[in-house]
mmCIF file with all atom_site columns, C-alpha atoms in Angstrom:
data_model
loop_
_atom_site.group_PDB
_atom_site.id
_atom_site.type_symbol
_atom_site.label_atom_id
_atom_site.label_alt_id
_atom_site.label_comp_id
_atom_site.label_asym_id
_atom_site.label_entity_id
_atom_site.label_seq_id
_atom_site.pdbx_PDB_ins_code
_atom_site.Cartn_x
_atom_site.Cartn_y
_atom_site.Cartn_z
_atom_site.occupancy
_atom_site.B_iso_or_equiv
_atom_site.pdbx_formal_charge
_atom_site.auth_seq_id
_atom_site.auth_comp_id
_atom_site.auth_asym_id
_atom_site.auth_atom_id
_atom_site.pdbx_PDB_model_num
ATOM 1   C CA . UNK A 1 1   ? 29.914 179.091 90.611 1.00 60.00 ? 137 UNK A CA 1
ATOM 2   C CA . UNK A 1 2   ? 29.242 175.490 89.694 1.00 79.00 ? 138 UNK A CA 1
ATOM 3   C CA . UNK A 1 3   ? 31.615 173.374 87.682 1.00 80.00 ? 139 UNK A CA 1
ATOM 4   C CA . UNK A 1 4   ? 29.077 172.497 84.960 1.00 81.00 ? 140 UNK A CA 1
ATOM 5   C CA . UNK A 1 5   ? 28.797 176.008 83.482 1.00 80.00 ? 141 UNK A CA 1
ATOM 6   C CA . UNK A 1 6   ? 32.593 176.365 83.627 1.00 77.00 ? 142 UNK A CA 1
ATOM 7   C CA . UNK A 1 7   ? 33.005 173.073 81.787 1.00 79.00 ? 143 UNK A CA 1
ATOM 8   C CA . UNK A 1 8   ? 30.504 174.212 79.152 1.00 81.00 ? 144 UNK A CA 1
ATOM 9   C CA . UNK A 1 9   ? 32.385 177.487 78.682 1.00 84.00 ? 145 UNK A CA 1
ATOM 10  C CA . UNK A 1 10  ? 35.684 175.603 78.482 1.00 82.00 ? 146 UNK A CA 1
ATOM 11  C CA . UNK A 1 11  ? 34.282 173.257 75.840 1.00 85.00 ? 147 UNK A CA 1
ATOM 12  C CA . UNK A 1 12  ? 32.876 176.207 73.869 1.00 84.00 ? 148 UNK A CA 1
ATOM 13  C CA . UNK A 1 13  ? 36.191 178.100 73.976 1.00 83.00 ? 149 UNK A CA 1
ATOM 14  C CA . UNK A 1 14  ? 38.081 174.909 73.075 1.00 83.00 ? 150 UNK A CA 1
ATOM 15  C CA . UNK A 1 15  ? 35.857 174.466 70.021 1.00 85.00 ? 151 UNK A CA 1
ATOM 16  C CA . UNK A 1 16  ? 36.540 178.021 68.923 1.00 88.00 ? 152 UNK A CA 1
ATOM 17  C CA . UNK A 1 17  ? 40.279 177.454 69.383 1.00 84.00 ? 153 UNK A CA 1
ATOM 18  C CA . UNK A 1 18  ? 40.097 174.331 67.187 1.00 85.00 ? 154 UNK A CA 1
ATOM 19  C CA . UNK A 1 19  ? 38.260 176.229 64.426 1.00 86.00 ? 155 UNK A CA 1
ATOM 20  C CA . UNK A 1 20  ? 40.767 179.106 64.577 1.00 83.00 ? 156 UNK A CA 1
ATOM 21  C CA . UNK A 1 21  ? 43.650 176.610 64.415 1.00 87.00 ? 157 UNK A CA 1
ATOM 22  C CA . UNK A 1 22  ? 42.126 174.868 61.401 1.00 85.00 ? 158 UNK A CA 1
ATOM 23  C CA . UNK A 1 23  ? 41.622 178.172 59.568 1.00 86.00 ? 159 UNK A CA 1
ATOM 24  C CA . UNK A 1 24  ? 45.218 179.137 60.312 1.00 83.00 ? 160 UNK A CA 1
ATOM 25  C CA . UNK A 1 25  ? 46.562 175.762 59.125 1.00 85.00 ? 161 UNK A CA 1
ATOM 26  C CA . UNK A 1 26  ? 44.489 175.949 55.946 1.00 84.00 ? 162 UNK A CA 1
ATOM 27  C CA . UNK A 1 27  ? 45.891 179.399 55.137 1.00 84.00 ? 163 UNK A CA 1
ATOM 28  C CA . UNK A 1 28  ? 49.447 178.175 55.786 1.00 85.00 ? 164 UNK A CA 1
ATOM 29  C CA . UNK A 1 29  ? 48.946 175.170 53.510 1.00 82.00 ? 165 UNK A CA 1
ATOM 30  C CA . UNK A 1 30  ? 47.504 177.403 50.779 1.00 82.00 ? 166 UNK A CA 1
ATOM 31  C CA . UNK A 1 31  ? 50.435 179.810 51.122 1.00 82.00 ? 167 UNK A CA 1
ATOM 32  C CA . UNK A 1 32  ? 52.929 176.931 51.044 1.00 80.00 ? 168 UNK A CA 1
ATOM 33  C CA . UNK A 1 33  ? 51.276 175.504 47.911 1.00 77.00 ? 169 UNK A CA 1
ATOM 34  C CA . UNK A 1 34  ? 51.557 178.869 46.148 1.00 76.00 ? 170 UNK A CA 1
ATOM 35  C CA . UNK A 1 35  ? 55.190 179.127 47.148 1.00 78.00 ? 171 UNK A CA 1
ATOM 36  C CA . UNK A 1 36  ? 55.883 175.609 45.870 1.00 73.00 ? 172 UNK A CA 1
ATOM 37  C CA . UNK A 1 37  ? 54.223 176.389 42.515 1.00 70.00 ? 173 UNK A CA 1
ATOM 38  C CA . UNK A 1 38  ? 56.170 179.632 42.193 1.00 72.00 ? 174 UNK A CA 1
ATOM 39  C CA . UNK A 1 39  ? 59.432 177.921 43.081 1.00 76.00 ? 175 UNK A CA 1
ATOM 40  C CA . UNK A 1 40  ? 58.797 175.103 40.613 1.00 68.00 ? 176 UNK A CA 1
ATOM 41  C CA . UNK A 1 41  ? 57.863 177.532 37.837 1.00 68.00 ? 177 UNK A CA 1
ATOM 42  C CA . UNK A 1 42  ? 60.993 179.566 38.561 1.00 73.00 ? 178 UNK A CA 1
ATOM 43  C CA . UNK A 1 43  ? 63.191 176.460 38.457 1.00 72.00 ? 179 UNK A CA 1
ATOM 44  C CA . UNK A 1 44  ? 61.515 175.439 35.200 1.00 68.00 ? 180 UNK A CA 1
ATOM 45  C CA . UNK A 1 45  ? 62.256 178.806 33.607 1.00 69.00 ? 181 UNK A CA 1
ATOM 46  C CA . UNK A 1 46  ? 65.852 178.657 34.850 1.00 73.00 ? 182 UNK A CA 1
ATOM 47  C CA . UNK A 1 47  ? 66.292 175.137 33.432 1.00 73.00 ? 183 UNK A CA 1
ATOM 48  C CA . UNK A 1 48  ? 64.886 176.157 30.045 1.00 68.00 ? 184 UNK A CA 1
ATOM 49  C CA . UNK A 1 49  ? 67.020 179.289 29.984 1.00 75.00 ? 185 UNK A CA 1
ATOM 50  C CA . UNK A 1 50  ? 70.089 177.222 30.773 1.00 76.00 ? 186 UNK A CA 1
ATOM 51  C CA . UNK A 1 51  ? 69.260 174.718 28.019 1.00 74.00 ? 187 UNK A CA 1
ATOM 52  C CA . UNK A 1 52  ? 68.619 177.488 25.501 1.00 78.00 ? 188 UNK A CA 1
ATOM 53  C CA . UNK A 1 53  ? 71.881 179.150 26.521 1.00 82.00 ? 189 UNK A CA 1
ATOM 54  C CA . UNK A 1 54  ? 73.723 176.076 25.298 1.00 81.00 ? 190 UNK A CA 1
ATOM 55  C CA . UNK A 1 55  ? 72.477 176.835 21.797 1.00 86.00 ? 191 UNK A CA 1
ATOM 56  C CA . UNK A 1 56  ? 72.716 180.621 21.977 1.00 84.00 ? 192 UNK A CA 1
ATOM 57  C CA . UNK A 1 57  ? 76.279 180.516 23.283 1.00 87.00 ? 193 UNK A CA 1
ATOM 58  C CA . UNK A 1 58  ? 77.710 178.144 20.683 1.00 89.00 ? 194 UNK A CA 1
ATOM 59  C CA . UNK A 1 59  ? 77.272 178.993 16.992 1.00 92.00 ? 195 UNK A CA 1
ATOM 60  C CA . UNK A 1 60  ? 78.260 175.480 15.875 1.00 93.00 ? 196 UNK A CA 1
ATOM 61  C CA . UNK A 1 61  ? 75.734 173.891 18.228 1.00 92.00 ? 197 UNK A CA 1
ATOM 62  C CA . UNK A 1 62  ? 73.118 176.424 17.058 1.00 92.00 ? 198 UNK A CA 1
ATOM 63  C CA . UNK A 1 63  ? 73.762 175.375 13.456 1.00 95.00 ? 199 UNK A CA 1
ATOM 64  C CA . UNK A 1 64  ? 73.443 171.695 14.379 1.00 95.00 ? 200 UNK A CA 1
ATOM 65  C CA . UNK A 1 65  ? 70.250 172.358 16.350 1.00 94.00 ? 201 UNK A CA 1
ATOM 66  C CA . UNK A 1 66  ? 68.495 174.294 13.591 1.00 94.00 ? 202 UNK A CA 1
ATOM 67  C CA . UNK A 1 67  ? 69.691 171.961 10.833 1.00 96.00 ? 203 UNK A CA 1
ATOM 68  C CA . UNK A 1 68  ? 68.581 169.003 12.936 1.00 96.00 ? 204 UNK A CA 1
ATOM 69  C CA . UNK A 1 69  ? 65.140 170.497 13.501 1.00 95.00 ? 205 UNK A CA 1
ATOM 70  C CA . UNK A 1 70  ? 64.713 170.901 9.750  1.00 95.00 ? 206 UNK A CA 1
ATOM 71  C CA . UNK A 1 71  ? 65.907 167.373 8.906  1.00 96.00 ? 207 UNK A CA 1
ATOM 72  C CA . UNK A 1 72  ? 67.717 165.211 11.462 1.00 96.00 ? 208 UNK A CA 1
ATOM 73  C CA . UNK A 1 73  ? 68.582 162.642 8.808  1.00 95.00 ? 209 UNK A CA 1
ATOM 74  C CA . UNK A 1 74  ? 70.663 165.244 6.941  1.00 95.00 ? 210 UNK A CA 1
ATOM 75  C CA . UNK A 1 75  ? 73.038 165.636 9.883  1.00 96.00 ? 211 UNK A CA 1
ATOM 76  C CA . UNK A 1 76  ? 76.432 163.973 9.811  1.00 97.00 ? 212 UNK A CA 1
ATOM 77  C CA . UNK A 1 77  ? 77.079 161.269 12.405 1.00 96.00 ? 213 UNK A CA 1
ATOM 78  C CA . UNK A 1 78  ? 79.216 163.720 14.414 1.00 96.00 ? 214 UNK A CA 1
ATOM 79  C CA . UNK A 1 79  ? 76.468 166.363 14.347 1.00 96.00 ? 215 UNK A CA 1
ATOM 80  C CA . UNK A 1 80  ? 73.818 163.808 15.321 1.00 96.00 ? 216 UNK A CA 1
ATOM 81  C CA . UNK A 1 81  ? 75.980 162.906 18.331 1.00 95.00 ? 217 UNK A CA 1
ATOM 82  C CA . UNK A 1 82  ? 75.572 166.507 19.514 1.00 94.00 ? 218 UNK A CA 1
ATOM 83  C CA . UNK A 1 83  ? 71.953 166.989 18.407 1.00 95.00 ? 219 UNK A CA 1
ATOM 84  C CA . UNK A 1 84  ? 70.545 163.895 20.117 1.00 96.00 ? 220 UNK A CA 1
ATOM 85  C CA . UNK A 1 85  ? 71.867 164.622 23.643 1.00 93.00 ? 221 UNK A CA 1
ATOM 86  C CA . UNK A 1 86  ? 70.783 168.246 23.300 1.00 92.00 ? 222 UNK A CA 1
ATOM 87  C CA . UNK A 1 87  ? 67.220 167.124 22.666 1.00 93.00 ? 223 UNK A CA 1
ATOM 88  C CA . UNK A 1 88  ? 67.466 164.676 25.566 1.00 92.00 ? 224 UNK A CA 1
ATOM 89  C CA . UNK A 1 89  ? 68.297 167.663 27.788 1.00 90.00 ? 225 UNK A CA 1
ATOM 90  C CA . UNK A 1 90  ? 65.182 169.485 26.586 1.00 89.00 ? 226 UNK A CA 1
ATOM 91  C CA . UNK A 1 91  ? 63.003 166.396 26.898 1.00 91.00 ? 227 UNK A CA 1
ATOM 92  C CA . UNK A 1 92  ? 64.215 165.587 30.401 1.00 89.00 ? 228 UNK A CA 1
ATOM 93  C CA . UNK A 1 93  ? 63.004 169.024 31.487 1.00 88.00 ? 229 UNK A CA 1
ATOM 94  C CA . UNK A 1 94  ? 59.730 168.741 29.581 1.00 90.00 ? 230 UNK A CA 1
ATOM 95  C CA . UNK A 1 95  ? 59.071 165.296 31.006 1.00 92.00 ? 231 UNK A CA 1
ATOM 96  C CA . UNK A 1 96  ? 59.585 166.619 34.528 1.00 89.00 ? 232 UNK A CA 1
ATOM 97  C CA . UNK A 1 97  ? 57.359 169.627 33.828 1.00 89.00 ? 233 UNK A CA 1
ATOM 98  C CA . UNK A 1 98  ? 54.699 167.288 32.446 1.00 93.00 ? 234 UNK A CA 1
ATOM 99  C CA . UNK A 1 99  ? 54.776 165.314 35.705 1.00 91.00 ? 235 UNK A CA 1
ATOM 100 C CA . UNK A 1 100 ? 54.612 168.527 37.727 1.00 88.00 ? 236 UNK A CA 1
ATOM 101 C CA . UNK A 1 101 ? 51.620 169.696 35.677 1.00 90.00 ? 237 UNK A CA 1
ATOM 102 C CA . UNK A 1 102 ? 49.875 166.355 36.156 1.00 91.00 ? 238 UNK A CA 1
ATOM 103 C CA . UNK A 1 103 ? 50.467 166.596 39.910 1.00 88.00 ? 239 UNK A CA 1
ATOM 104 C CA . UNK A 1 104 ? 49.226 170.196 40.023 1.00 85.00 ? 240 UNK A CA 1
ATOM 105 C CA . UNK A 1 105 ? 52.615 171.573 41.088 1.00 84.00 ? 241 UNK A CA 1
ATOM 106 C CA . UNK A 1 106 ? 52.923 173.780 38.003 1.00 83.00 ? 242 UNK A CA 1
ATOM 107 C CA . UNK A 1 107 ? 50.027 176.141 37.431 1.00 82.00 ? 243 UNK A CA 1
ATOM 108 C CA . UNK A 1 108 ? 47.893 175.824 34.300 1.00 87.00 ? 244 UNK A CA 1
ATOM 109 C CA . UNK A 1 109 ? 49.129 179.076 32.728 1.00 86.00 ? 245 UNK A CA 1
ATOM 110 C CA . UNK A 1 110 ? 52.797 178.092 33.018 1.00 84.00 ? 246 UNK A CA 1
ATOM 111 C CA . UNK A 1 111 ? 52.075 174.622 31.676 1.00 88.00 ? 247 UNK A CA 1
ATOM 112 C CA . UNK A 1 112 ? 49.950 175.899 28.773 1.00 90.00 ? 248 UNK A CA 1
ATOM 113 C CA . UNK A 1 113 ? 52.790 178.202 27.699 1.00 88.00 ? 249 UNK A CA 1
ATOM 114 C CA . UNK A 1 114 ? 55.254 175.311 27.801 1.00 88.00 ? 250 UNK A CA 1
ATOM 115 C CA . UNK A 1 115 ? 52.841 173.048 25.934 1.00 90.00 ? 251 UNK A CA 1
ATOM 116 C CA . UNK A 1 116 ? 52.440 175.647 23.164 1.00 90.00 ? 252 UNK A CA 1
ATOM 117 C CA . UNK A 1 117 ? 56.210 175.923 22.781 1.00 88.00 ? 253 UNK A CA 1
ATOM 118 C CA . UNK A 1 118 ? 56.588 172.171 22.582 1.00 90.00 ? 254 UNK A CA 1
ATOM 119 C CA . UNK A 1 119 ? 53.761 171.945 20.067 1.00 90.00 ? 255 UNK A CA 1
ATOM 120 C CA . UNK A 1 120 ? 55.468 174.501 17.843 1.00 89.00 ? 256 UNK A CA 1
ATOM 121 C CA . UNK A 1 121 ? 58.747 172.569 17.974 1.00 89.00 ? 257 UNK A CA 1
ATOM 122 C CA . UNK A 1 122 ? 56.965 169.363 17.008 1.00 89.00 ? 258 UNK A CA 1
ATOM 123 C CA . UNK A 1 123 ? 55.936 170.949 13.738 1.00 89.00 ? 259 UNK A CA 1
ATOM 124 C CA . UNK A 1 124 ? 59.599 170.631 12.730 1.00 92.00 ? 260 UNK A CA 1
ATOM 125 C CA . UNK A 1 125 ? 60.356 167.432 10.793 1.00 93.00 ? 261 UNK A CA 1
ATOM 126 C CA . UNK A 1 126 ? 63.667 166.800 12.541 1.00 95.00 ? 262 UNK A CA 1
ATOM 127 C CA . UNK A 1 127 ? 62.012 166.928 15.958 1.00 93.00 ? 263 UNK A CA 1
ATOM 128 C CA . UNK A 1 128 ? 59.510 164.274 14.883 1.00 92.00 ? 264 UNK A CA 1
ATOM 129 C CA . UNK A 1 129 ? 62.339 162.170 13.419 1.00 95.00 ? 265 UNK A CA 1
ATOM 130 C CA . UNK A 1 130 ? 64.180 162.375 16.725 1.00 96.00 ? 266 UNK A CA 1
ATOM 131 C CA . UNK A 1 131 ? 61.024 161.475 18.666 1.00 95.00 ? 267 UNK A CA 1
ATOM 132 C CA . UNK A 1 132 ? 60.396 158.463 16.426 1.00 94.00 ? 268 UNK A CA 1
ATOM 133 C CA . UNK A 1 133 ? 63.816 157.135 17.357 1.00 94.00 ? 269 UNK A CA 1
ATOM 134 C CA . UNK A 1 134 ? 64.074 158.161 21.016 1.00 95.00 ? 270 UNK A CA 1
ATOM 135 C CA . UNK A 1 135 ? 60.482 158.559 22.240 1.00 94.00 ? 271 UNK A CA 1
ATOM 136 C CA . UNK A 1 136 ? 60.339 155.057 23.662 1.00 93.00 ? 272 UNK A CA 1
ATOM 137 C CA . UNK A 1 137 ? 62.915 156.031 26.291 1.00 94.00 ? 273 UNK A CA 1
ATOM 138 C CA . UNK A 1 138 ? 60.243 158.017 28.147 1.00 94.00 ? 274 UNK A CA 1
ATOM 139 C CA . UNK A 1 139 ? 57.265 156.930 30.251 1.00 93.00 ? 275 UNK A CA 1
ATOM 140 C CA . UNK A 1 140 ? 54.046 155.935 28.516 1.00 95.00 ? 276 UNK A CA 1
ATOM 141 C CA . UNK A 1 141 ? 52.015 158.883 29.868 1.00 95.00 ? 277 UNK A CA 1
ATOM 142 C CA . UNK A 1 142 ? 54.545 161.381 28.544 1.00 95.00 ? 278 UNK A CA 1
ATOM 143 C CA . UNK A 1 143 ? 54.770 159.501 25.231 1.00 96.00 ? 279 UNK A CA 1
ATOM 144 C CA . UNK A 1 144 ? 50.979 159.697 24.869 1.00 96.00 ? 280 UNK A CA 1
ATOM 145 C CA . UNK A 1 145 ? 51.103 163.423 25.648 1.00 95.00 ? 281 UNK A CA 1
ATOM 146 C CA . UNK A 1 146 ? 53.830 164.098 23.058 1.00 94.00 ? 282 UNK A CA 1
ATOM 147 C CA . UNK A 1 147 ? 52.110 161.926 20.441 1.00 94.00 ? 283 UNK A CA 1
ATOM 148 C CA . UNK A 1 148 ? 48.990 164.020 21.052 1.00 92.00 ? 284 UNK A CA 1
ATOM 149 C CA . UNK A 1 149 ? 50.994 167.214 20.450 1.00 89.00 ? 285 UNK A CA 1
ATOM 150 C CA . UNK A 1 150 ? 52.253 165.777 17.174 1.00 88.00 ? 286 UNK A CA 1
ATOM 151 C CA . UNK A 1 151 ? 48.715 164.886 16.080 1.00 88.00 ? 287 UNK A CA 1
ATOM 152 C CA . UNK A 1 152 ? 47.526 168.395 17.000 1.00 83.00 ? 288 UNK A CA 1
ATOM 153 C CA . UNK A 1 153 ? 50.294 169.900 14.877 1.00 75.00 ? 289 UNK A CA 1
ATOM 154 C CA . UNK A 1 154 ? 49.495 167.646 11.927 1.00 75.00 ? 290 UNK A CA 1
ATOM 155 C CA . UNK A 1 155 ? 45.794 168.518 12.136 1.00 72.00 ? 291 UNK A CA 1
ATOM 156 C CA . UNK A 1 156 ? 46.583 172.242 12.195 1.00 66.00 ? 292 UNK A CA 1
ATOM 157 C CA . UNK A 1 157 ? 48.565 172.077 8.945  1.00 59.00 ? 293 UNK A CA 1
#
């Protein structure tokens, strides 16, 4: 047998091997992306559960939180010193989730649920008071997002 037909067969089989490898790599990347989204969503839920547990596990902090949401300015200085860091904890998580959503790491369903929860909280006067004072400590994209949530809430009322 001549070398030319063997070379042609070798090239043909090599091409098939490349296509099979590319299909395999694409499926592995897709699977890894799903796993990353699931892991990020799970970590997000765990972080929010942990933050909420702070309130649920401490009746005094729960009182401060709910009173602060109604009217932050009515809180004593001591209560405000507990309310403000608590909201920073929530906002640090939301800011990170916002970035994950923008980067496509968190799926749209998970992000839409989080966005709805945030929107509901921003209907509370104390939350808006806090944001007016502390919002400038966050990045401009996140600030624009939160300001949009506030406008949505105001338009719905």
